[in-house]
Amino acid sequence: MSTVNELAEQFETHRTHLRAVAYRMLGSLAEADDAVQEAWLRLSRADSAAVTNLGGWLTTVVSRVCLDVLRSRQSRREEPVGEQLPDGADTTDPETEAVMADSVGLALLVVLDTLSPAERLAFVLHDIFGLSFDEVAPIVDRAPAAARQLASRARRRVRGTPAGAEADLARKREVVCAFLAASRGGDFAALVALLDPDAVLRADGDVAKLVRGAENIAAGAGRFADRAAVSRPALVGGRPGIIAAPLGRLRVAMAFTIAGGVITEVDIVTEPERLAELEISML
């Protein structure tokens, strides 16, 4: 048996898996098959003797091909799939396409189509196929912590927002924005009004401390004015809050507990290790 035939047989043992990965990435059976075929072409041109984990190598190649396709779609601003089978009209086997869509879940495909290419890839590879973030990170050209955040954002979109949660989050965002504006303006009275009289502030790092009382917290927040200029509202570990990221580097994260329209708790994170572990998304 020739080397090429042996390589082809090894590739065929991975085809079903590769097709499943590509289909969840692209939502189109025709494009998924094209991505798998491209992986075979690249394998046939590569030094296969240097490939120690063929399955992992092929999954990476297919994922990168799919990422390029998704980015190309985004640049062309293609319309979302809506309620129809995604890109299935031109397939030569519509019955197979429909069966595949049904097995995956058409609703999932529709939601996946709303994600950014990197979010979709991180979610599919980690949450559906179990790859570690160390494996996902180089495919999306991110650090593992950033890949984790991509998957986390995608996960929240896929799971949906419970009824009433969006309105509640909007109200909390108003409180966060008001706190940020008062901090920027050094408005002590406004800060006190936004804080529960018995509010608690906890901070980590070299200046780890516990501060109690609205006026004491407001006094410290007033000194936050310079940093507030480079801060913005965010979800910090799922809680409404503020992040300070000068030059795009996360330096400080503040997570709030808000009840009854006022802030009852503030947790400030400054330690780099803890910041890297936080799930951050826009509020």
mmCIF file of N, CA and C in Angstrom, residues 60-194:
data_model
loop_
_atom_site.group_PDB
_atom_site.id
_atom_site.type_symbol
_atom_site.label_atom_id
_atom_site.label_comp_id
_atom_site.label_asym_id
_atom_site.label_seq_id
_atom_site.Cartn_x
_atom_site.Cartn_y
_atom_site.Cartn_z
ATOM 1 N N THR A 60 -7.522 21.468 13.777
ATOM 2 C CA THR A 60 -6.991 22.833 13.728
ATOM 3 C C THR A 60 -7.084 23.402 12.324
ATOM 4 N N VAL A 61 -6.717 22.604 11.335
ATOM 5 C CA VAL A 61 -6.757 23.076 9.946
ATOM 6 C C VAL A 61 -8.189 23.398 9.524
ATOM 7 N N VAL A 62 -9.114 22.481 9.796
ATOM 8 C CA VAL A 62 -10.513 22.711 9.437
ATOM 9 C C VAL A 62 -11.047 23.954 10.147
ATOM 10 N N SER A 63 -10.695 24.111 11.408
ATOM 11 C CA SER A 63 -11.167 25.265 12.171
ATOM 12 C C SER A 63 -10.667 26.572 11.562
ATOM 13 N N ARG A 64 -9.422 26.597 11.169
ATOM 14 C CA ARG A 64 -8.864 27.816 10.569
ATOM 15 C C ARG A 64 -9.497 28.106 9.206
ATOM 16 N N VAL A 65 -9.757 27.063 8.448
ATOM 17 C CA VAL A 65 -10.448 27.253 7.164
ATOM 18 C C VAL A 65 -11.838 27.841 7.414
ATOM 19 N N CYS A 66 -12.547 27.283 8.389
ATOM 20 C CA CYS A 66 -13.891 27.776 8.714
ATOM 21 C C CYS A 66 -13.840 29.217 9.214
ATOM 22 N N LEU A 67 -12.827 29.536 10.000
ATOM 23 C CA LEU A 67 -12.693 30.902 10.508
ATOM 24 C C LEU A 67 -12.530 31.882 9.351
ATOM 25 N N ASP A 68 -11.750 31.496 8.351
ATOM 26 C CA ASP A 68 -11.574 32.354 7.171
ATOM 27 C C ASP A 68 -12.903 32.537 6.429
ATOM 28 N N VAL A 69 -13.678 31.460 6.325
ATOM 29 C CA VAL A 69 -14.972 31.541 5.648
ATOM 30 C C VAL A 69 -15.917 32.472 6.415
ATOM 31 N N LEU A 70 -15.963 32.324 7.738
ATOM 32 C CA LEU A 70 -16.846 33.164 8.550
ATOM 33 C C LEU A 70 -16.445 34.631 8.460
ATOM 34 N N ARG A 71 -15.153 34.903 8.473
ATOM 35 C CA ARG A 71 -14.699 36.293 8.357
ATOM 36 C C ARG A 71 -15.023 36.862 6.989
ATOM 37 N N SER A 72 -14.938 36.017 5.961
ATOM 38 C CA SER A 72 -15.294 36.464 4.622
ATOM 39 C C SER A 72 -16.773 36.792 4.536
ATOM 40 N N ARG A 73 -17.600 35.960 5.165
ATOM 41 C CA ARG A 73 -19.038 36.224 5.217
ATOM 42 C C ARG A 73 -19.303 37.563 5.897
ATOM 43 N N GLN A 74 -18.629 37.763 7.026
ATOM 44 C CA GLN A 74 -18.845 38.990 7.798
ATOM 45 C C GLN A 74 -18.453 40.217 6.993
ATOM 46 N N SER A 75 -17.352 40.117 6.252
ATOM 47 C CA SER A 75 -16.909 41.265 5.458
ATOM 48 C C SER A 75 -17.873 41.561 4.325
ATOM 49 N N ARG A 76 -18.571 40.497 3.851
ATOM 50 C CA ARG A 76 -19.567 40.709 2.788
ATOM 51 C C ARG A 76 -20.928 41.084 3.361
ATOM 52 N N ARG A 77 -21.025 41.025 4.714
ATOM 53 C CA ARG A 77 -22.263 41.384 5.414
ATOM 54 C C ARG A 77 -23.444 40.577 4.902
ATOM 55 N N GLU A 78 -23.250 39.260 4.882
ATOM 56 C CA GLU A 78 -24.336 38.389 4.447
ATOM 57 C C GLU A 78 -25.475 38.442 5.444
ATOM 58 N N GLU A 79 -26.683 38.224 4.979
ATOM 59 C CA GLU A 79 -27.859 38.228 5.836
ATOM 60 C C GLU A 79 -27.844 37.001 6.730
ATOM 61 N N PRO A 80 -28.358 37.102 7.972
ATOM 62 C CA PRO A 80 -28.450 35.927 8.840
ATOM 63 C C PRO A 80 -29.381 34.887 8.255
ATOM 64 N N VAL A 81 -29.275 33.659 8.767
ATOM 65 C CA VAL A 81 -30.000 32.553 8.155
ATOM 66 C C VAL A 81 -31.493 32.620 8.376
ATOM 67 N N GLY A 82 -31.950 33.371 9.386
ATOM 68 C CA GLY A 82 -33.375 33.458 9.645
ATOM 69 C C GLY A 82 -33.949 32.112 10.016
ATOM 70 N N GLU A 83 -35.105 31.781 9.459
ATOM 71 C CA GLU A 83 -35.760 30.523 9.830
ATOM 72 C C GLU A 83 -35.556 29.440 8.782
ATOM 73 N N GLN A 84 -34.707 29.710 7.789
ATOM 74 C CA GLN A 84 -34.484 28.717 6.759
ATOM 75 C C GLN A 84 -33.220 27.935 7.061
ATOM 76 N N LEU A 85 -33.078 26.818 6.386
ATOM 77 C CA LEU A 85 -31.854 26.059 6.550
ATOM 78 C C LEU A 85 -30.695 26.897 6.058
ATOM 79 N N PRO A 86 -29.627 27.048 6.851
ATOM 80 C CA PRO A 86 -28.521 27.906 6.469
ATOM 81 C C PRO A 86 -27.787 27.413 5.239
ATOM 82 N N ASP A 87 -27.793 28.221 4.191
ATOM 83 C CA ASP A 87 -27.035 27.958 2.981
ATOM 84 C C ASP A 87 -27.286 26.580 2.385
ATOM 85 N N GLY A 88 -28.454 26.065 2.580
ATOM 86 C CA GLY A 88 -28.690 24.696 2.132
ATOM 87 C C GLY A 88 -29.333 24.591 0.759
ATOM 88 N N ALA A 89 -29.710 25.722 0.167
ATOM 89 C CA ALA A 89 -30.469 25.676 -1.075
ATOM 90 C C ALA A 89 -29.661 25.112 -2.231
ATOM 91 N N ASP A 90 -28.337 25.322 -2.167
ATOM 92 C CA ASP A 90 -27.535 24.910 -3.314
ATOM 93 C C ASP A 90 -26.899 23.539 -3.116
ATOM 94 N N THR A 91 -27.184 22.867 -2.017
ATOM 95 C CA THR A 91 -26.576 21.565 -1.796
ATOM 96 C C THR A 91 -27.186 20.536 -2.747
ATOM 97 N N THR A 92 -26.379 19.562 -3.151
ATOM 98 C CA THR A 92 -26.870 18.523 -4.055
ATOM 99 C C THR A 92 -27.682 17.472 -3.301
ATOM 100 N N ASP A 93 -27.675 17.531 -1.993
ATOM 101 C CA ASP A 93 -28.407 16.553 -1.198
ATOM 102 C C ASP A 93 -29.175 17.271 -0.092
ATOM 103 N N PRO A 94 -30.298 17.941 -0.423
ATOM 104 C CA PRO A 94 -31.041 18.708 0.577
ATOM 105 C C PRO A 94 -31.581 17.846 1.706
ATOM 106 N N GLU A 95 -31.881 16.577 1.436
ATOM 107 C CA GLU A 95 -32.393 15.709 2.492
ATOM 108 C C GLU A 95 -31.325 15.491 3.569
ATOM 109 N N THR A 96 -30.082 15.256 3.120
ATOM 110 C CA THR A 96 -28.984 15.093 4.074
ATOM 111 C C THR A 96 -28.769 16.369 4.865
ATOM 112 N N GLU A 97 -28.866 17.500 4.190
ATOM 113 C CA GLU A 97 -28.710 18.796 4.857
ATOM 114 C C GLU A 97 -29.770 18.962 5.945
ATOM 115 N N ALA A 98 -31.001 18.628 5.632
ATOM 116 C CA ALA A 98 -32.090 18.775 6.596
ATOM 117 C C ALA A 98 -31.889 17.849 7.799
ATOM 118 N N VAL A 99 -31.445 16.617 7.537
ATOM 119 C CA VAL A 99 -31.181 15.679 8.623
ATOM 120 C C VAL A 99 -30.070 16.199 9.520
ATOM 121 N N MET A 100 -29.017 16.743 8.910
ATOM 122 C CA MET A 100 -27.907 17.286 9.682
ATOM 123 C C MET A 100 -28.369 18.455 10.538
ATOM 124 N N ALA A 101 -29.154 19.359 9.947
ATOM 125 C CA ALA A 101 -29.654 20.521 10.686
ATOM 126 C C ALA A 101 -30.525 20.087 11.850
ATOM 127 N N ASP A 102 -31.347 19.077 11.629
ATOM 128 C CA ASP A 102 -32.231 18.591 12.690
ATOM 129 C C ASP A 102 -31.433 17.964 13.825
ATOM 130 N N SER A 103 -30.359 17.268 13.489
ATOM 131 C CA SER A 103 -29.557 16.602 14.514
ATOM 132 C C SER A 103 -28.800 17.613 15.368
ATOM 133 N N VAL A 104 -28.395 18.720 14.765
ATOM 134 C CA VAL A 104 -27.669 19.752 15.503
ATOM 135 C C VAL A 104 -28.627 20.637 16.272
ATOM 136 N N GLY A 105 -29.765 20.927 15.644
ATOM 137 C CA GLY A 105 -30.709 21.868 16.235
ATOM 138 C C GLY A 105 -30.685 23.159 15.445
ATOM 139 N N LEU A 106 -31.719 23.382 14.659
ATOM 140 C CA LEU A 106 -31.742 24.560 13.794
ATOM 141 C C LEU A 106 -31.693 25.841 14.610
ATOM 142 N N ALA A 107 -32.352 25.825 15.784
ATOM 143 C CA ALA A 107 -32.326 27.022 16.625
ATOM 144 C C ALA A 107 -30.902 27.360 17.037
ATOM 145 N N LEU A 108 -30.104 26.339 17.344
ATOM 146 C CA LEU A 108 -28.712 26.570 17.712
ATOM 147 C C LEU A 108 -27.941 27.171 16.549
ATOM 148 N N LEU A 109 -28.179 26.663 15.359
ATOM 149 C CA LEU A 109 -27.484 27.198 14.189
ATOM 150 C C LEU A 109 -27.824 28.673 13.972
ATOM 151 N N VAL A 110 -29.073 29.017 14.195
ATOM 152 C CA VAL A 110 -29.493 30.408 14.022
ATOM 153 C C VAL A 110 -28.787 31.300 15.033
ATOM 154 N N VAL A 111 -28.729 30.853 16.292
ATOM 155 C CA VAL A 111 -28.059 31.646 17.318
ATOM 156 C C VAL A 111 -26.567 31.734 17.034
ATOM 157 N N LEU A 112 -25.954 30.634 16.636
ATOM 158 C CA LEU A 112 -24.527 30.646 16.332
ATOM 159 C C LEU A 112 -24.208 31.652 15.227
ATOM 160 N N ASP A 113 -25.148 31.839 14.326
ATOM 161 C CA ASP A 113 -24.914 32.756 13.212
ATOM 162 C C ASP A 113 -24.880 34.213 13.661
ATOM 163 N N THR A 114 -25.337 34.497 14.878
ATOM 164 C CA THR A 114 -25.305 35.867 15.389
ATOM 165 C C THR A 114 -23.984 36.185 16.078
ATOM 166 N N LEU A 115 -23.131 35.175 16.280
ATOM 167 C CA LEU A 115 -21.870 35.379 16.981
ATOM 168 C C LEU A 115 -20.795 35.882 16.028
ATOM 169 N N SER A 116 -19.774 36.495 16.597
ATOM 170 C CA SER A 116 -18.617 36.857 15.780
ATOM 171 C C SER A 116 -17.887 35.569 15.403
ATOM 172 N N PRO A 117 -17.078 35.587 14.332
ATOM 173 C CA PRO A 117 -16.367 34.362 13.942
ATOM 174 C C PRO A 117 -15.549 33.762 15.076
ATOM 175 N N ALA A 118 -14.808 34.589 15.813
ATOM 176 C CA ALA A 118 -13.967 34.065 16.894
ATOM 177 C C ALA A 118 -14.810 33.493 18.028
ATOM 178 N N GLU A 119 -15.926 34.152 18.358
ATOM 179 C CA GLU A 119 -16.811 33.644 19.407
ATOM 180 C C GLU A 119 -17.399 32.299 18.993
ATOM 181 N N ARG A 120 -17.833 32.211 17.769
ATOM 182 C CA ARG A 120 -18.446 30.968 17.292
ATOM 183 C C ARG A 120 -17.445 29.820 17.342
ATOM 184 N N LEU A 121 -16.226 30.094 16.890
ATOM 185 C CA LEU A 121 -15.214 29.042 16.885
ATOM 186 C C LEU A 121 -14.874 28.608 18.303
ATOM 187 N N ALA A 122 -14.679 29.579 19.209
ATOM 188 C CA ALA A 122 -14.323 29.234 20.593
ATOM 189 C C ALA A 122 -15.423 28.424 21.250
ATOM 190 N N PHE A 123 -16.674 28.816 21.038
ATOM 191 C CA PHE A 123 -17.805 28.096 21.628
ATOM 192 C C PHE A 123 -17.923 26.685 21.070
ATOM 193 N N VAL A 124 -17.867 26.561 19.754
ATOM 194 C CA VAL A 124 -18.034 25.250 19.123
ATOM 195 C C VAL A 124 -16.921 24.290 19.549
ATOM 196 N N LEU A 125 -15.672 24.762 19.479
ATOM 197 C CA LEU A 125 -14.563 23.873 19.790
ATOM 198 C C LEU A 125 -14.522 23.490 21.267
ATOM 199 N N HIS A 126 -14.808 24.453 22.153
ATOM 200 C CA HIS A 126 -14.719 24.154 23.592
ATOM 201 C C HIS A 126 -15.988 23.514 24.127
ATOM 202 N N ASP A 127 -17.142 24.176 23.924
ATOM 203 C CA ASP A 127 -18.371 23.717 24.565
ATOM 204 C C ASP A 127 -18.972 22.490 23.883
ATOM 205 N N ILE A 128 -18.803 22.374 22.578
ATOM 206 C CA ILE A 128 -19.419 21.251 21.863
ATOM 207 C C ILE A 128 -18.446 20.087 21.681
ATOM 208 N N PHE A 129 -17.173 20.413 21.349
ATOM 209 C CA PHE A 129 -16.222 19.339 21.055
ATOM 210 C C PHE A 129 -15.147 19.147 22.122
ATOM 211 N N GLY A 130 -15.208 19.941 23.191
ATOM 212 C CA GLY A 130 -14.379 19.659 24.353
ATOM 213 C C GLY A 130 -12.906 20.005 24.253
ATOM 214 N N LEU A 131 -12.506 20.841 23.293
ATOM 215 C CA LEU A 131 -11.112 21.250 23.236
ATOM 216 C C LEU A 131 -10.811 22.207 24.394
ATOM 217 N N SER A 132 -9.611 22.155 24.901
ATOM 218 C CA SER A 132 -9.222 23.061 25.973
ATOM 219 C C SER A 132 -8.969 24.451 25.400
ATOM 220 N N PHE A 133 -8.990 25.459 26.264
ATOM 221 C CA PHE A 133 -8.727 26.812 25.792
ATOM 222 C C PHE A 133 -7.276 26.976 25.347
ATOM 223 N N ASP A 134 -6.380 26.148 25.870
ATOM 224 C CA ASP A 134 -4.996 26.163 25.392
ATOM 225 C C ASP A 134 -4.930 25.716 23.935
ATOM 226 N N GLU A 135 -5.835 24.814 23.540
ATOM 227 C CA GLU A 135 -5.876 24.354 22.150
ATOM 228 C C GLU A 135 -6.613 25.345 21.256
ATOM 229 N N VAL A 136 -7.646 25.982 21.800
ATOM 230 C CA VAL A 136 -8.451 26.925 21.019
ATOM 231 C C VAL A 136 -7.688 28.226 20.768
ATOM 232 N N ALA A 137 -6.924 28.671 21.762
ATOM 233 C CA ALA A 137 -6.277 29.989 21.720
ATOM 234 C C ALA A 137 -5.467 30.262 20.459
ATOM 235 N N PRO A 138 -4.536 29.370 20.046
ATOM 236 C CA PRO A 138 -3.747 29.685 18.852
ATOM 237 C C PRO A 138 -4.567 29.726 17.566
ATOM 238 N N ILE A 139 -5.685 29.034 17.539
ATOM 239 C CA ILE A 139 -6.521 29.035 16.327
ATOM 240 C C ILE A 139 -7.165 30.399 16.124
ATOM 241 N N VAL A 140 -7.557 31.059 17.232
ATOM 242 C CA VAL A 140 -8.188 32.378 17.126
ATOM 243 C C VAL A 140 -7.198 33.505 17.399
ATOM 244 N N ASP A 141 -5.901 33.135 17.507
ATOM 245 C CA ASP A 141 -4.846 34.132 17.745
ATOM 246 C C ASP A 141 -5.112 34.946 19.000
ATOM 247 N N ARG A 142 -5.464 34.261 20.081
ATOM 248 C CA ARG A 142 -5.705 34.900 21.366
ATOM 249 C C ARG A 142 -4.966 34.129 22.453
ATOM 250 N N ALA A 143 -4.839 34.763 23.624
ATOM 251 C CA ALA A 143 -4.345 34.049 24.797
ATOM 252 C C ALA A 143 -5.456 33.141 25.302
ATOM 253 N N PRO A 144 -5.119 32.084 26.050
ATOM 254 C CA PRO A 144 -6.157 31.188 26.574
ATOM 255 C C PRO A 144 -7.243 31.911 27.364
ATOM 256 N N ALA A 145 -6.857 32.910 28.169
ATOM 257 C CA ALA A 145 -7.854 33.649 28.955
ATOM 258 C C ALA A 145 -8.818 34.399 28.040
ATOM 259 N N ALA A 146 -8.297 34.952 26.944
ATOM 260 C CA ALA A 146 -9.157 35.662 25.999
ATOM 261 C C ALA A 146 -10.066 34.694 25.258
ATOM 262 N N ALA A 147 -9.549 33.511 24.935
ATOM 263 C CA ALA A 147 -10.380 32.490 24.294
ATOM 264 C C ALA A 147 -11.506 32.065 25.224
ATOM 265 N N ARG A 148 -11.204 31.981 26.509
ATOM 266 C CA ARG A 148 -12.225 31.640 27.498
ATOM 267 C C ARG A 148 -13.333 32.699 27.505
ATOM 268 N N GLN A 149 -12.954 33.965 27.418
ATOM 269 C CA GLN A 149 -13.942 35.043 27.414
ATOM 270 C C GLN A 149 -14.795 35.007 26.149
ATOM 271 N N LEU A 150 -14.173 34.668 25.010
ATOM 272 C CA LEU A 150 -14.942 34.536 23.774
ATOM 273 C C LEU A 150 -16.025 33.474 23.925
ATOM 274 N N ALA A 151 -15.642 32.325 24.455
ATOM 275 C CA ALA A 151 -16.605 31.239 24.640
ATOM 276 C C ALA A 151 -17.678 31.621 25.652
ATOM 277 N N SER A 152 -17.280 32.361 26.684
ATOM 278 C CA SER A 152 -18.242 32.776 27.715
ATOM 279 C C SER A 152 -19.290 33.711 27.132
ATOM 280 N N ARG A 153 -18.851 34.674 26.326
ATOM 281 C CA ARG A 153 -19.811 35.593 25.695
ATOM 282 C C ARG A 153 -20.754 34.832 24.774
ATOM 283 N N ALA A 154 -20.180 33.914 23.999
ATOM 284 C CA ALA A 154 -21.009 33.118 23.097
ATOM 285 C C ALA A 154 -22.001 32.277 23.869
ATOM 286 N N ARG A 155 -21.557 31.716 24.988
ATOM 287 C CA ARG A 155 -22.418 30.851 25.799
ATOM 288 C C ARG A 155 -23.642 31.614 26.300
ATOM 289 N N ARG A 156 -23.414 32.860 26.733
ATOM 290 C CA ARG A 156 -24.542 33.664 27.218
ATOM 291 C C ARG A 156 -25.530 33.946 26.097
ATOM 292 N N ARG A 157 -25.015 34.184 24.891
ATOM 293 C CA ARG A 157 -25.915 34.433 23.757
ATOM 294 C C ARG A 157 -26.690 33.175 23.398
ATOM 295 N N VAL A 158 -26.009 32.039 23.432
ATOM 296 C CA VAL A 158 -26.653 30.784 23.057
ATOM 297 C C VAL A 158 -27.734 30.400 24.061
ATOM 298 N N ARG A 159 -27.434 30.597 25.339
ATOM 299 C CA ARG A 159 -28.409 30.218 26.369
ATOM 300 C C ARG A 159 -29.581 31.172 26.432
ATOM 301 N N GLY A 160 -29.410 32.387 25.931
ATOM 302 C CA GLY A 160 -30.502 33.346 25.936
ATOM 303 C C GLY A 160 -30.598 34.091 27.244
ATOM 304 N N THR A 161 -31.423 35.119 27.266
ATOM 305 C CA THR A 161 -31.627 35.952 28.441
ATOM 306 C C THR A 161 -33.003 35.676 29.019
ATOM 307 N N PRO A 162 -33.097 35.339 30.292
ATOM 308 C CA PRO A 162 -34.403 35.082 30.901
ATOM 309 C C PRO A 162 -35.323 36.287 30.784
ATOM 310 N N ALA A 163 -36.622 36.032 30.760
ATOM 311 C CA ALA A 163 -37.602 37.107 30.653
ATOM 312 C C ALA A 163 -37.399 38.113 31.784
ATOM 313 N N GLY A 164 -37.382 39.373 31.438
ATOM 314 C CA GLY A 164 -37.236 40.434 32.422
ATOM 315 C C GLY A 164 -35.801 40.778 32.752
ATOM 316 N N ALA A 165 -34.857 39.897 32.388
ATOM 317 C CA ALA A 165 -33.458 40.129 32.740
ATOM 318 C C ALA A 165 -32.880 41.327 31.999
ATOM 319 N N GLU A 166 -33.264 41.508 30.726
ATOM 320 C CA GLU A 166 -32.729 42.620 29.949
ATOM 321 C C GLU A 166 -33.139 43.957 30.552
ATOM 322 N N ALA A 167 -34.387 44.073 30.958
ATOM 323 C CA ALA A 167 -34.860 45.326 31.550
ATOM 324 C C ALA A 167 -34.157 45.587 32.875
ATOM 325 N N ASP A 168 -33.965 44.538 33.669
ATOM 326 C CA ASP A 168 -33.273 44.686 34.950
ATOM 327 C C ASP A 168 -31.824 45.109 34.729
ATOM 328 N N LEU A 169 -31.180 44.511 33.721
ATOM 329 C CA LEU A 169 -29.800 44.863 33.416
ATOM 330 C C LEU A 169 -29.703 46.301 32.926
ATOM 331 N N ALA A 170 -30.709 46.741 32.166
ATOM 332 C CA ALA A 170 -30.714 48.122 31.677
ATOM 333 C C ALA A 170 -30.787 49.104 32.843
ATOM 334 N N ARG A 171 -31.606 48.782 33.846
ATOM 335 C CA ARG A 171 -31.704 49.656 35.018
ATOM 336 C C ARG A 171 -30.384 49.703 35.784
ATOM 337 N N LYS A 172 -29.744 48.557 35.892
ATOM 338 C CA LYS A 172 -28.472 48.516 36.593
ATOM 339 C C LYS A 172 -27.394 49.263 35.803
ATOM 340 N N ARG A 173 -27.488 49.207 34.479
ATOM 341 C CA ARG A 173 -26.523 49.949 33.664
ATOM 342 C C ARG A 173 -26.657 51.451 33.911
ATOM 343 N N GLU A 174 -27.885 51.912 34.105
ATOM 344 C CA GLU A 174 -28.097 53.331 34.406
ATOM 345 C C GLU A 174 -27.381 53.730 35.689
ATOM 346 N N VAL A 175 -27.458 52.850 36.695
ATOM 347 C CA VAL A 175 -26.775 53.132 37.969
ATOM 348 C C VAL A 175 -25.264 53.173 37.761
ATOM 349 N N VAL A 176 -24.742 52.192 37.002
ATOM 350 C CA VAL A 176 -23.304 52.141 36.738
ATOM 351 C C VAL A 176 -22.840 53.395 36.002
ATOM 352 N N CYS A 177 -23.586 53.788 34.973
ATOM 353 C CA CYS A 177 -23.217 54.976 34.195
ATOM 354 C C CYS A 177 -23.275 56.240 35.062
ATOM 355 N N ALA A 178 -24.256 56.309 35.939
ATOM 356 C CA ALA A 178 -24.367 57.466 36.832
ATOM 357 C C ALA A 178 -23.182 57.503 37.794
ATOM 358 N N PHE A 179 -22.781 56.336 38.296
ATOM 359 C CA PHE A 179 -21.630 56.255 39.196
ATOM 360 C C PHE A 179 -20.361 56.689 38.467
ATOM 361 N N LEU A 180 -20.211 56.239 37.237
ATOM 362 C CA LEU A 180 -19.032 56.581 36.452
ATOM 363 C C LEU A 180 -18.992 58.080 36.160
ATOM 364 N N ALA A 181 -20.155 58.653 35.798
ATOM 365 C CA ALA A 181 -20.216 60.088 35.518
ATOM 366 C C ALA A 181 -19.905 60.907 36.762
ATOM 367 N N ALA A 182 -20.437 60.490 37.913
ATOM 368 C CA ALA A 182 -20.178 61.214 39.157
ATOM 369 C C ALA A 182 -18.709 61.106 39.549
ATOM 370 N N SER A 183 -18.098 59.947 39.285
ATOM 371 C CA SER A 183 -16.681 59.776 39.592
ATOM 372 C C SER A 183 -15.831 60.680 38.717
ATOM 373 N N ARG A 184 -16.178 60.736 37.437
ATOM 374 C CA ARG A 184 -15.425 61.592 36.518
ATOM 375 C C ARG A 184 -15.535 63.060 36.903
ATOM 376 N N GLY A 185 -16.713 63.440 37.383
ATOM 377 C CA GLY A 185 -16.926 64.833 37.744
ATOM 378 C C GLY A 185 -16.582 65.164 39.183
ATOM 379 N N GLY A 186 -16.181 64.140 39.957
ATOM 380 C CA GLY A 186 -15.873 64.372 41.366
ATOM 381 C C GLY A 186 -17.073 64.857 42.151
ATOM 382 N N ASP A 187 -18.275 64.378 41.770
ATOM 383 C CA ASP A 187 -19.523 64.818 42.405
ATOM 384 C C ASP A 187 -19.796 63.943 43.631
ATOM 385 N N PHE A 188 -19.330 64.401 44.782
ATOM 386 C CA PHE A 188 -19.434 63.625 46.020
ATOM 387 C C PHE A 188 -20.893 63.342 46.392
ATOM 388 N N ALA A 189 -21.741 64.357 46.286
ATOM 389 C CA ALA A 189 -23.144 64.193 46.669
ATOM 390 C C ALA A 189 -23.836 63.158 45.795
ATOM 391 N N ALA A 190 -23.556 63.185 44.494
ATOM 392 C CA ALA A 190 -24.171 62.228 43.584
ATOM 393 C C ALA A 190 -23.697 60.808 43.888
ATOM 394 N N LEU A 191 -22.419 60.666 44.220
ATOM 395 C CA LEU A 191 -21.882 59.344 44.559
ATOM 396 C C LEU A 191 -22.555 58.787 45.808
ATOM 397 N N VAL A 192 -22.714 59.623 46.831
ATOM 398 C CA VAL A 192 -23.360 59.190 48.067
ATOM 399 C C VAL A 192 -24.794 58.739 47.791
ATOM 400 N N ALA A 193 -25.486 59.480 46.921
ATOM 401 C CA ALA A 193 -26.876 59.151 46.604
ATOM 402 C C ALA A 193 -27.000 57.812 45.888
ATOM 403 N N LEU A 194 -25.945 57.404 45.170
ATOM 404 C CA LEU A 194 -25.972 56.148 44.416
ATOM 405 C C LEU A 194 -25.598 54.945 45.281
#
